[in-house]
Coordinates of C-alpha atoms in Angstrom, one line a residue:
Chain A
M1 CA 49.5 101.9 28.9
E2 CA 46.0 103.1 29.7
V3 CA 43.3 104.3 27.4
T4 CA 42.5 107.9 28.4
E5 CA 39.6 110.1 27.2
D6 CA 42.1 111.9 24.9
L7 CA 43.5 108.8 23.4
L8 CA 40.1 107.4 22.8
N9 CA 39.1 110.6 21.0
H10 CA 42.2 110.4 19.0
L11 CA 41.5 106.8 18.0
M12 CA 38.0 107.7 17.1
E13 CA 39.3 110.5 14.8
L14 CA 41.8 108.2 13.2
S15 CA 39.2 105.5 12.6
K16 CA 36.5 108.0 11.6
L17 CA 34.1 106.5 14.1
H18 CA 31.7 108.3 16.4
L19 CA 30.8 106.8 19.7
S20 CA 28.1 107.8 22.2
K21 CA 29.0 108.4 25.9
E22 CA 28.0 104.9 26.9
E23 CA 29.7 103.4 23.9
K24 CA 32.8 105.3 24.8
E25 CA 32.9 103.8 28.3
Q26 CA 32.5 100.3 26.9
A27 CA 35.1 101.0 24.3
K28 CA 37.6 102.3 26.9
N29 CA 37.1 99.1 28.9
D30 CA 37.4 96.8 25.9
L31 CA 40.5 98.6 24.6
N32 CA 42.1 98.6 28.0
Q33 CA 41.5 94.9 28.2
M34 CA 43.0 94.3 24.7
L35 CA 46.0 96.5 25.5
E36 CA 46.6 94.7 28.7
Y37 CA 46.5 91.4 26.9
I38 CA 49.0 92.4 24.2
Q39 CA 51.5 93.7 26.9
V40 CA 52.8 90.2 26.8
L41 CA 54.7 91.1 23.7
D42 CA 57.1 92.9 26.0
E43 CA 58.2 89.6 27.4
I44 CA 59.9 88.7 24.1
E45 CA 63.4 90.2 23.6
I46 CA 63.8 90.6 19.9
D47 CA 67.0 92.6 19.6
D48 CA 68.9 89.4 19.2
I49 CA 66.7 88.3 16.4
K50 CA 67.5 89.2 12.8
S51 CA 65.9 92.5 12.3
E52 CA 64.9 92.1 8.7
I53 CA 61.2 91.6 8.1
R54 CA 60.6 89.4 5.2
N55 CA 57.8 87.3 3.9
Y56 CA 58.7 83.9 5.3
H57 CA 58.4 81.0 2.7
M58 CA 57.5 83.4 0.0
D59 CA 61.1 84.3 -1.0
N60 CA 61.2 81.3 -3.4
Y61 CA 57.9 82.0 -4.9
H62 CA 57.7 85.7 -5.5
N63 CA 59.2 89.0 -4.6
N64 CA 58.0 92.3 -6.0
V65 CA 55.2 90.9 -8.3
F66 CA 54.6 93.3 -11.1
R67 CA 52.3 93.3 -14.1
E68 CA 52.0 95.6 -17.2
D69 CA 50.0 98.7 -16.6
V70 CA 47.2 97.8 -19.0
V71 CA 43.5 97.2 -18.5
S72 CA 42.8 93.5 -18.4
C73 CA 39.3 93.7 -19.7
K74 CA 39.5 93.0 -23.4
E75 CA 36.2 94.4 -24.7
K76 CA 35.3 98.1 -24.6
E77 CA 31.7 97.1 -24.2
E78 CA 32.5 95.1 -21.1
L79 CA 34.2 98.1 -19.6
K80 CA 31.1 100.3 -20.4
A81 CA 28.8 97.7 -18.8
N82 CA 31.0 97.4 -15.7
R83 CA 31.0 101.2 -15.4
E84 CA 27.2 101.4 -15.3
Y85 CA 27.0 98.4 -12.9
I86 CA 29.3 100.3 -10.5
L87 CA 27.4 103.6 -10.8
Q88 CA 24.1 101.8 -10.1
Q89 CA 25.5 100.8 -6.7
A90 CA 26.3 104.4 -5.8
P91 CA 24.6 105.8 -2.7
K92 CA 24.0 109.0 -4.6
R93 CA 24.8 109.6 -8.2
K94 CA 24.5 112.3 -10.9
N95 CA 25.1 111.0 -14.4
D96 CA 28.5 109.5 -14.3
T97 CA 29.6 110.9 -11.0
F98 CA 29.3 110.1 -7.4
V99 CA 27.6 112.8 -5.3
V100 CA 29.0 113.6 -1.9
P101 CA 28.3 116.3 0.7
K102 CA 30.2 119.5 0.2
T103 CA 33.7 119.6 1.7
I104 CA 33.6 123.3 2.1
D105 CA 31.5 123.0 5.2
E106 CA 34.4 121.6 7.1
R107 CA 36.4 124.8 6.8
R108 CA 33.5 126.6 8.5
E109 CA 33.5 124.1 11.3
K110 CA 37.1 124.9 12.1
Chain B
M1 CA 26.1 60.7 0.9
T2 CA 29.4 62.4 0.3
A3 CA 29.9 65.1 -2.4
L4 CA 32.1 62.7 -4.4
E5 CA 29.4 59.9 -4.1
L6 CA 26.8 62.4 -5.2
G7 CA 28.9 63.5 -8.2
K8 CA 29.3 59.9 -9.2
K9 CA 25.5 59.2 -9.0
I10 CA 24.9 62.2 -11.2
R11 CA 27.5 61.1 -13.8
N12 CA 26.0 57.5 -13.7
G13 CA 22.5 58.9 -14.3
E14 CA 21.2 57.6 -11.0
L15 CA 20.3 61.1 -10.0
T16 CA 19.6 64.2 -12.2
V17 CA 21.0 67.5 -11.2
R18 CA 17.5 68.8 -11.1
Q19 CA 16.5 66.2 -8.5
V20 CA 19.6 67.1 -6.4
V21 CA 18.7 70.8 -6.5
E22 CA 15.0 70.0 -5.6
Q23 CA 16.2 67.9 -2.6
T24 CA 18.6 70.6 -1.5
Y25 CA 15.9 73.3 -1.4
E26 CA 13.6 70.9 0.4
K27 CA 16.2 70.2 3.1
I28 CA 16.8 73.9 3.5
A29 CA 13.1 74.7 3.8
M30 CA 13.0 72.0 6.5
L31 CA 16.1 72.9 8.5
D32 CA 17.2 76.5 8.0
K33 CA 14.4 78.3 9.6
E34 CA 15.8 77.1 12.9
L35 CA 19.5 76.9 12.0
Q36 CA 19.7 80.3 10.2
S37 CA 22.8 79.3 8.2
F38 CA 21.9 81.1 5.0
L39 CA 21.8 84.9 4.6
S40 CA 20.5 84.6 1.1
L41 CA 19.4 81.9 -1.3
R42 CA 19.3 82.0 -5.0
E43 CA 15.9 81.8 -6.7
K44 CA 15.0 78.1 -7.0
E45 CA 13.7 78.5 -10.6
E46 CA 16.9 80.1 -11.7
V47 CA 18.9 77.4 -10.1
L48 CA 16.8 74.7 -11.7
L49 CA 17.4 76.2 -15.1
E50 CA 21.1 76.2 -14.4
A51 CA 20.8 72.6 -13.2
D52 CA 19.3 71.6 -16.6
E53 CA 22.2 73.3 -18.4
I54 CA 24.7 71.5 -16.4
Q55 CA 22.9 68.2 -16.9
E56 CA 23.1 68.8 -20.7
K57 CA 26.9 69.4 -20.4
I58 CA 27.3 66.3 -18.3
N59 CA 25.2 64.2 -20.7
S60 CA 27.3 65.4 -23.7
K61 CA 30.5 64.8 -21.7
Q62 CA 31.4 68.4 -21.9
L63 CA 31.5 68.5 -18.1
I64 CA 33.3 65.5 -16.6
H65 CA 34.5 66.9 -13.3
S66 CA 33.9 64.6 -10.3
L67 CA 31.9 67.4 -8.5
A68 CA 29.8 68.5 -11.5
G69 CA 26.2 69.1 -10.4
V70 CA 27.0 69.1 -6.7
P71 CA 25.5 72.0 -4.7
I72 CA 27.7 74.3 -2.6
A73 CA 27.2 77.2 -0.2
I74 CA 29.5 80.2 -0.2
K75 CA 30.5 82.3 2.8
D76 CA 29.1 85.8 2.4
N77 CA 32.5 87.6 2.2
I78 CA 33.3 86.0 -1.2
C79 CA 32.2 88.0 -4.2
T80 CA 29.5 86.4 -6.3
K81 CA 28.4 88.4 -9.4
G82 CA 24.8 89.4 -9.2
I83 CA 24.3 87.9 -5.7
T84 CA 24.4 90.1 -2.7
T85 CA 27.6 89.8 -0.7
T86 CA 27.2 91.4 2.7
C87 CA 30.0 90.2 5.0
A88 CA 27.1 90.0 7.4
S89 CA 27.3 93.7 7.8
K90 CA 24.9 96.6 7.5
M91 CA 27.7 98.3 5.6
L92 CA 27.3 96.0 2.7
E93 CA 23.7 94.9 3.2
H94 CA 22.6 95.7 -0.4
F95 CA 26.0 95.3 -2.1
I96 CA 26.0 93.3 -5.3
P97 CA 29.5 92.6 -6.7
M98 CA 30.1 93.1 -10.4
Y99 CA 32.4 90.2 -10.7
D100 CA 32.9 86.7 -9.3
A101 CA 35.8 85.9 -7.1
T102 CA 38.4 83.6 -8.8
V103 CA 37.3 80.7 -6.6
I104 CA 33.8 81.2 -7.9
D105 CA 35.0 81.1 -11.5
N106 CA 36.7 77.8 -10.7
I107 CA 33.6 76.4 -9.0
K108 CA 31.4 77.3 -11.9
K109 CA 33.9 75.8 -14.4
A110 CA 33.7 72.5 -12.5
G111 CA 29.9 72.6 -12.9
M112 CA 29.1 73.0 -9.2
I113 CA 25.9 74.8 -8.2
I114 CA 25.9 77.7 -5.9
I115 CA 22.8 77.6 -3.7
G116 CA 23.3 80.6 -1.5
K117 CA 25.5 82.7 0.8
T118 CA 26.1 81.8 4.3
N119 CA 26.1 83.7 7.6
M120 CA 29.3 84.8 9.3
D121 CA 30.7 87.1 11.9
E122 CA 30.7 90.6 10.5
F123 CA 33.7 91.1 8.2
A124 CA 35.0 87.7 9.5
M125 CA 35.8 89.2 12.9
G126 CA 34.8 86.7 15.5
S127 CA 34.7 83.1 16.6
T128 CA 31.0 82.6 17.3
T129 CA 29.0 83.9 14.3
K130 CA 27.2 86.0 17.0
H131 CA 28.7 89.1 15.6
S132 CA 26.7 88.9 12.4
A133 CA 24.6 92.0 11.9
F134 CA 21.6 89.9 10.8
Q135 CA 21.2 86.6 12.6
I136 CA 22.8 84.0 14.8
T137 CA 23.5 80.6 13.3
K138 CA 22.8 77.6 15.6
N139 CA 24.8 74.4 15.9
P140 CA 23.0 71.6 14.1
N141 CA 24.3 69.1 16.8
N142 CA 22.5 71.1 19.5
T143 CA 20.8 74.3 18.7
E144 CA 21.6 75.8 22.2
F145 CA 25.2 76.0 21.2
C146 CA 27.4 78.1 19.0
V147 CA 28.5 77.1 15.6
G148 CA 31.8 78.9 16.1
G149 CA 33.1 81.4 13.6
S150 CA 33.6 83.3 11.6
S151 CA 32.5 80.8 8.9
G152 CA 29.7 79.6 11.1
G153 CA 26.9 79.5 8.4
S154 CA 29.1 77.5 6.0
A155 CA 29.9 75.0 8.8
A156 CA 26.2 74.5 9.8
A157 CA 25.0 74.2 6.2
V158 CA 27.4 71.2 5.7
A159 CA 27.1 69.7 9.2
S160 CA 23.3 69.6 8.8
Q161 CA 23.8 68.2 5.3
M162 CA 21.7 70.9 3.6
V163 CA 24.6 71.0 1.2
P164 CA 27.5 68.6 1.0
L165 CA 30.2 71.3 0.5
S166 CA 30.8 74.9 1.4
L167 CA 33.5 77.6 1.1
G168 CA 34.7 79.5 4.1
S169 CA 37.5 81.9 4.8
D170 CA 40.2 81.6 7.5
T171 CA 42.3 84.4 8.9
G172 CA 42.8 83.2 12.5
G173 CA 40.9 79.9 12.4
S174 CA 37.6 80.9 10.9
I175 CA 37.3 77.7 8.9
R176 CA 38.9 75.2 11.3
Q177 CA 37.2 76.3 14.5
P178 CA 33.6 76.2 13.3
S179 CA 34.4 72.9 11.6
A180 CA 35.5 71.5 14.9
F181 CA 32.4 72.9 16.7
C182 CA 30.1 71.4 14.1
G183 CA 31.8 68.1 13.5
I184 CA 33.0 68.5 9.9
V185 CA 36.3 68.8 8.0
G186 CA 37.6 72.3 7.3
M187 CA 40.9 73.3 5.8
K188 CA 43.1 76.4 5.4
A189 CA 45.7 75.6 2.7
S190 CA 49.1 77.2 2.4
Y191 CA 49.0 81.0 2.0
G192 CA 48.9 81.8 -1.7
L193 CA 47.5 78.5 -2.9
V194 CA 44.0 79.7 -3.2
S195 CA 43.4 83.1 -4.8
R196 CA 42.1 86.0 -2.6
N197 CA 40.8 87.8 -5.6
G198 CA 37.2 88.5 -4.7
L199 CA 37.6 87.7 -1.0
I200 CA 36.6 90.8 0.9
A201 CA 39.7 91.5 2.9
Y202 CA 40.1 91.3 6.7
A203 CA 43.8 90.8 7.2
S204 CA 45.5 90.4 3.8
S205 CA 48.6 88.7 5.0
M206 CA 46.6 85.9 6.6
D207 CA 43.2 85.6 4.8
Q208 CA 42.7 82.3 2.9
I209 CA 39.5 80.8 1.4
G210 CA 39.2 77.1 2.0
P211 CA 37.0 74.0 1.6
M212 CA 34.5 72.7 4.2
A213 CA 33.0 69.2 3.9
T214 CA 31.8 66.2 5.9
N215 CA 34.9 64.2 5.1
V216 CA 38.6 64.5 4.1
S217 CA 38.1 63.2 0.5
D218 CA 35.5 65.8 -0.3
C219 CA 37.7 68.4 1.2
A220 CA 40.6 67.4 -1.0
A221 CA 38.4 67.3 -4.1
L222 CA 37.1 70.9 -3.4
L223 CA 40.6 72.2 -2.7
E224 CA 41.6 70.8 -6.1
V225 CA 38.9 73.0 -7.6
I226 CA 39.7 76.2 -5.9
A227 CA 43.5 76.1 -5.8
S228 CA 44.9 77.8 -8.8
Y229 CA 47.5 80.4 -9.7
D230 CA 45.8 83.8 -10.3
S231 CA 47.5 86.8 -11.8
H232 CA 44.9 89.0 -10.2
D233 CA 46.3 88.1 -6.7
S234 CA 49.9 89.2 -6.3
T235 CA 50.3 86.8 -3.4
S236 CA 49.2 83.8 -5.5
V237 CA 51.6 81.0 -5.8
K238 CA 52.2 78.7 -8.9
V239 CA 52.0 75.1 -7.9
T240 CA 52.3 72.3 -10.4
D241 CA 50.6 69.5 -8.6
T242 CA 47.2 70.2 -7.1
Q243 CA 45.8 66.7 -7.5
Y244 CA 45.1 66.3 -3.8
T245 CA 42.7 63.4 -4.2
K246 CA 45.7 61.3 -5.1
S247 CA 47.0 61.7 -1.6
L248 CA 44.0 60.0 0.0
I249 CA 46.1 57.0 1.0
N250 CA 45.5 55.1 4.2
D251 CA 49.0 54.8 5.4
V252 CA 51.2 56.7 7.9
K253 CA 53.9 54.0 8.5
G254 CA 57.2 55.6 9.2
M255 CA 55.8 59.1 9.4
K256 CA 57.1 61.4 12.1
I257 CA 54.3 63.3 13.8
G258 CA 55.1 66.2 16.3
L259 CA 52.5 66.7 19.0
L260 CA 52.8 70.5 19.3
Q261 CA 52.7 72.3 22.6
Y262 CA 53.1 75.9 23.6
K263 CA 55.7 76.8 26.2
Q264 CA 53.3 77.0 29.1
D265 CA 50.7 74.3 29.7
N266 CA 47.4 75.6 28.4
P267 CA 44.2 74.5 30.0
L268 CA 42.4 72.2 27.6
D269 CA 38.9 70.9 28.1
E270 CA 39.3 67.3 29.3
S271 CA 37.5 65.8 26.3
I272 CA 39.8 67.6 23.9
Q273 CA 42.9 66.3 25.8
C274 CA 41.3 62.9 25.5
A275 CA 40.8 63.3 21.7
I276 CA 44.4 64.4 21.3
N277 CA 45.7 61.4 23.3
Q278 CA 43.5 59.1 21.3
A279 CA 44.8 60.5 18.0
K280 CA 48.3 60.1 19.3
E281 CA 47.7 56.4 20.2
N282 CA 46.0 55.7 16.9
L283 CA 48.9 57.2 14.9
K284 CA 51.4 55.1 16.9
N285 CA 49.4 52.0 16.3
L286 CA 49.3 52.7 12.6
G287 CA 53.1 52.9 12.5
A288 CA 53.9 56.5 12.9
T289 CA 56.2 57.9 15.6
V290 CA 54.6 60.7 17.7
T291 CA 56.8 62.9 19.8
T292 CA 55.9 65.9 21.9
V293 CA 57.5 69.1 20.7
T294 CA 57.3 72.5 22.3
I295 CA 57.8 75.9 20.7
P296 CA 59.3 78.7 22.7
F297 CA 56.2 80.8 22.9
T298 CA 53.1 80.9 25.1
A299 CA 49.7 80.8 23.6
K300 CA 49.1 84.4 24.8
Q301 CA 52.2 85.7 23.0
V302 CA 51.2 84.1 19.7
L303 CA 47.6 85.3 20.1
S304 CA 48.8 88.8 20.8
V305 CA 51.0 88.9 17.7
Y306 CA 48.0 87.7 15.7
Y307 CA 45.6 90.3 17.1
V308 CA 48.1 93.2 16.7
L309 CA 48.7 92.4 13.1
A310 CA 45.2 91.3 12.2
C311 CA 43.6 94.4 13.7
A312 CA 46.2 96.7 12.1
E313 CA 45.6 95.2 8.7
A314 CA 41.8 95.3 9.3
S315 CA 41.8 98.9 10.2
S316 CA 43.6 99.6 6.9
N317 CA 41.4 97.3 4.8
L318 CA 38.2 98.7 6.3
E319 CA 39.1 102.3 5.6
R320 CA 37.5 101.9 2.2
Y321 CA 34.0 101.8 3.7
D322 CA 33.2 105.4 3.7
G323 CA 29.8 105.6 2.1
V324 CA 31.2 107.4 -1.0
V325 CA 31.1 104.9 -3.9
Y326 CA 29.1 101.9 -2.7
G327 CA 27.6 100.3 0.4
F328 CA 25.7 102.0 3.2
R329 CA 25.8 105.8 3.5
S330 CA 24.4 108.0 6.3
D331 CA 24.5 111.6 5.2
K332 CA 21.6 113.5 6.6
D333 CA 22.7 117.0 7.3
S334 CA 26.3 116.2 7.1
S335 CA 29.6 117.6 6.0
L336 CA 31.8 115.1 4.2
S337 CA 33.7 114.2 7.4
E338 CA 30.5 113.8 9.3
M339 CA 29.3 111.5 6.6
Y340 CA 32.4 109.3 7.0
K341 CA 31.9 109.1 10.7
K342 CA 28.1 108.5 10.7
T343 CA 28.4 105.9 7.9
R344 CA 31.1 104.0 9.6
T345 CA 29.5 104.2 13.1
Q346 CA 26.1 103.1 11.9
G347 CA 27.4 100.6 9.3
F348 CA 29.8 98.7 11.5
G349 CA 29.0 96.5 14.5
S350 CA 30.8 96.8 17.9
E351 CA 33.3 94.0 17.4
V352 CA 34.4 95.5 14.0
K353 CA 34.7 99.0 15.6
R354 CA 36.8 97.5 18.5
R355 CA 39.3 95.9 16.1
I356 CA 39.5 99.0 13.9
M357 CA 40.3 101.2 16.9
L358 CA 42.9 98.7 18.2
G359 CA 44.4 98.6 14.7
S360 CA 44.5 102.3 14.5
F361 CA 46.2 102.5 17.8
V362 CA 49.0 100.0 17.0
L363 CA 49.6 101.8 13.7
S364 CA 49.5 105.3 15.1
A365 CA 52.8 107.2 14.9
S366 CA 53.7 107.0 18.6
Q367 CA 52.9 103.3 18.9
Y368 CA 54.0 101.9 15.6
E369 CA 57.5 100.8 16.7
H370 CA 56.4 99.4 20.0
Y371 CA 53.4 97.3 18.9
Y372 CA 53.1 96.8 15.1
K373 CA 56.7 96.6 14.1
K374 CA 57.6 94.5 17.1
A375 CA 54.7 92.1 16.3
L376 CA 56.0 91.8 12.7
R377 CA 59.4 90.8 13.9
I378 CA 58.0 88.4 16.4
R379 CA 55.9 86.9 13.6
E380 CA 59.2 86.3 11.7
Y381 CA 60.7 84.7 14.8
I382 CA 57.6 82.4 15.2
C383 CA 57.9 81.4 11.5
S384 CA 61.6 80.6 11.8
E385 CA 61.1 78.5 15.0
V386 CA 58.2 76.5 13.4
S387 CA 60.1 76.1 10.2
R388 CA 62.9 74.3 12.0
L389 CA 60.4 71.6 13.1
W390 CA 60.1 70.2 9.5
N391 CA 63.6 68.9 9.8
D392 CA 62.3 66.4 12.3
Y393 CA 58.6 66.0 11.6
D394 CA 56.3 65.5 8.6
V395 CA 53.1 66.7 10.2
L396 CA 52.2 68.4 13.5
L397 CA 49.3 67.3 15.6
L398 CA 47.5 69.8 17.9
P399 CA 44.1 70.7 19.2
T400 CA 41.9 72.9 17.0
T401 CA 40.3 74.7 19.9
S402 CA 40.9 74.7 23.7
V403 CA 37.2 74.5 24.4
S404 CA 34.2 72.8 22.9
G405 CA 30.5 73.4 23.2
V406 CA 30.1 77.1 23.8
P407 CA 26.4 77.9 24.6
I408 CA 24.9 80.7 22.5
K409 CA 23.5 82.4 25.6
E410 CA 26.9 82.6 27.3
K411 CA 28.0 86.2 27.4
M412 CA 31.7 86.6 27.0
V413 CA 32.6 88.7 30.1
H414 CA 35.9 89.6 28.5
T415 CA 36.5 90.3 24.9
T416 CA 39.8 88.5 25.2
K417 CA 38.2 85.3 26.4
E418 CA 36.6 84.9 22.9
Y419 CA 39.9 85.6 21.4
E420 CA 41.6 82.9 23.4
M421 CA 39.6 80.2 21.6
D422 CA 41.8 80.9 18.6
C423 CA 45.1 80.1 20.3
Y424 CA 45.8 76.9 18.3
T425 CA 44.5 78.1 15.0
V426 CA 46.2 81.4 14.6
L427 CA 49.6 79.7 14.3
A428 CA 48.9 78.4 10.8
N429 CA 47.8 81.9 9.7
L430 CA 50.9 83.6 11.1
T431 CA 53.2 81.0 9.6
K432 CA 51.3 80.8 6.3
L433 CA 51.2 77.0 6.7
P434 CA 48.4 74.5 5.7
A435 CA 46.2 73.2 8.5
I436 CA 43.2 71.0 8.6
S437 CA 40.6 70.2 11.3
I438 CA 39.0 66.8 11.4
P439 CA 36.2 65.7 13.7
Y440 CA 37.4 63.3 16.4
G441 CA 34.7 62.4 18.8
N442 CA 32.4 64.3 21.1
D443 CA 32.6 66.0 24.4
E444 CA 30.6 65.1 27.5
N445 CA 27.6 67.1 26.2
G446 CA 27.6 65.3 22.9
L447 CA 29.1 68.2 21.0
P448 CA 31.8 67.5 18.3
I449 CA 35.5 67.9 18.9
G450 CA 38.0 68.6 16.2
I451 CA 41.7 67.9 16.1
Q452 CA 44.2 69.8 13.9
L453 CA 47.0 68.8 11.7
M454 CA 49.5 71.2 10.3
G455 CA 51.9 70.7 7.5
N456 CA 54.9 72.3 5.9
Y457 CA 54.4 75.0 3.3
L458 CA 52.8 73.6 0.1
Q459 CA 52.8 70.1 1.6
E460 CA 49.1 69.6 1.4
H461 CA 49.6 66.1 0.0
T462 CA 51.3 64.8 3.2
L463 CA 48.7 66.6 5.3
F464 CA 45.8 64.9 3.5
Q465 CA 47.4 61.5 3.7
V466 CA 47.6 61.7 7.5
A467 CA 44.1 63.3 7.9
Y468 CA 42.7 60.6 5.6
T469 CA 44.4 57.8 7.5
L470 CA 43.2 59.1 10.9
E471 CA 39.7 59.4 9.6
K472 CA 39.6 55.9 8.1
N473 CA 40.9 54.4 11.3
M474 CA 38.7 56.1 13.8
E475 CA 36.7 53.7 16.0
K476 CA 33.1 53.5 14.7
E477 CA 31.8 55.2 17.9
K478 CA 34.1 58.2 17.5
R479 CA 32.8 59.0 14.0
S480 CA 30.6 62.0 14.5
G481 CA 27.5 62.2 12.4
I482 CA 24.1 63.7 12.6

């Protein structure tokens, strides 16, 4: 399995990363190396092994952990304070909303 | 002085918490300019006020914990309210969490004092701490050498005795390996014992926060503080007995120790092989039986399973960094999709990008069955093979790393060469088992070596007993100290 230009572009799209020409060459080498390394998994025949995938050791401790669909913060004031705290961290904000670039430009790109 | 000794002196009134904090900041001022362990320090005045409050509570017997008043450093991927938590990444350079991780709640309840946040490989991806976006931490034993990673800053802070305790996180060895490189004790407990609530995720099925200290007793005491059931972490496990300091017993008579090996002989640095042999002889002399046991996998196979799964989980966990709600954003003249790409490209370092792309690859529709699903099934196979060992053995002995003393200037020609350092540590993460690294001598350059002990699921008590015994019975010259 070799990392081609097409595959690298596909991975960049999936990962939402943009690499320069030089970075692409480096990335191709690195990924090829990593892929070559993990080829060793082909050495292990797993058809004979039980096919179920389960959380080893955890069976006795918990499966399907659920909780009630209620907010755990007790005080409404705490909720309000947290909200402001979160919005203060926003890269770009307008009142109580997060501002992002227009999505409509993408349609034009296509 | 150990953390427990310090705690005792505070409770006896021999030292005030204020004095301890003053001394801590003095030590940091003296040492950290060179070592670069800390990414951020809390304001000294603020911490001194907190010290006074804790002193009050100790005086009035409100706080009686054995570690009350003891300073601690926290790896910078653990959320601390009001204190920047960067994961050593440009992506989160100015990020301030709005809540404390559960382990931080526990630490505060015990009356411990958080001094600052420590350096690490970016998003915990790396084994050298060279992948930090901000600085490289130096090994206090010899500043030309790496501290290991990814909890490198936490290891150096303790090894240089700037603080007696620190918290790290371990996904593939990130606590144990830097502990070995720096000559301290580091532990990753059973998966689920320590809450991951507030730990910025790398690989969710393997991440664990753990204690780092200069000795086994302190390590056990700190684990007692941070181990707790947490309803905010759906992988958290309820354990009734977490009094690990009760297991600090100097006795291994009749215990069955398995000296673990991979299917093919792995090249070990000579000094590490010596340390393992020495540990084996010591355990035998102390009344344990030590038998070599081999598991039917090569180190390369186990490492590959780890990297496929860790990178896959990381690529998913790191999707959230998109510049929308918090963290770094790059959006000059962008459409939304351009913003995502520019933000992530500029915010992430090259190692993180590599692992995200590999993760995306193994999870992509055409490759999913071949790599990811297969790795999951092999992980199960590895778990089942290792679990059989507990019928015959109480504890497993193995190296922590295959190498010691990696110079900072050494350029890893192959990415995979850096990954190979983790071949003995990833096993405990894949199998969710507890494992501890203790210092066991030095290599020919005078750099510390660590050896590793692994236990059965939730059998930390047995693990601590063996670790404590080995530590207490080390020949004086093997004891590594600075």
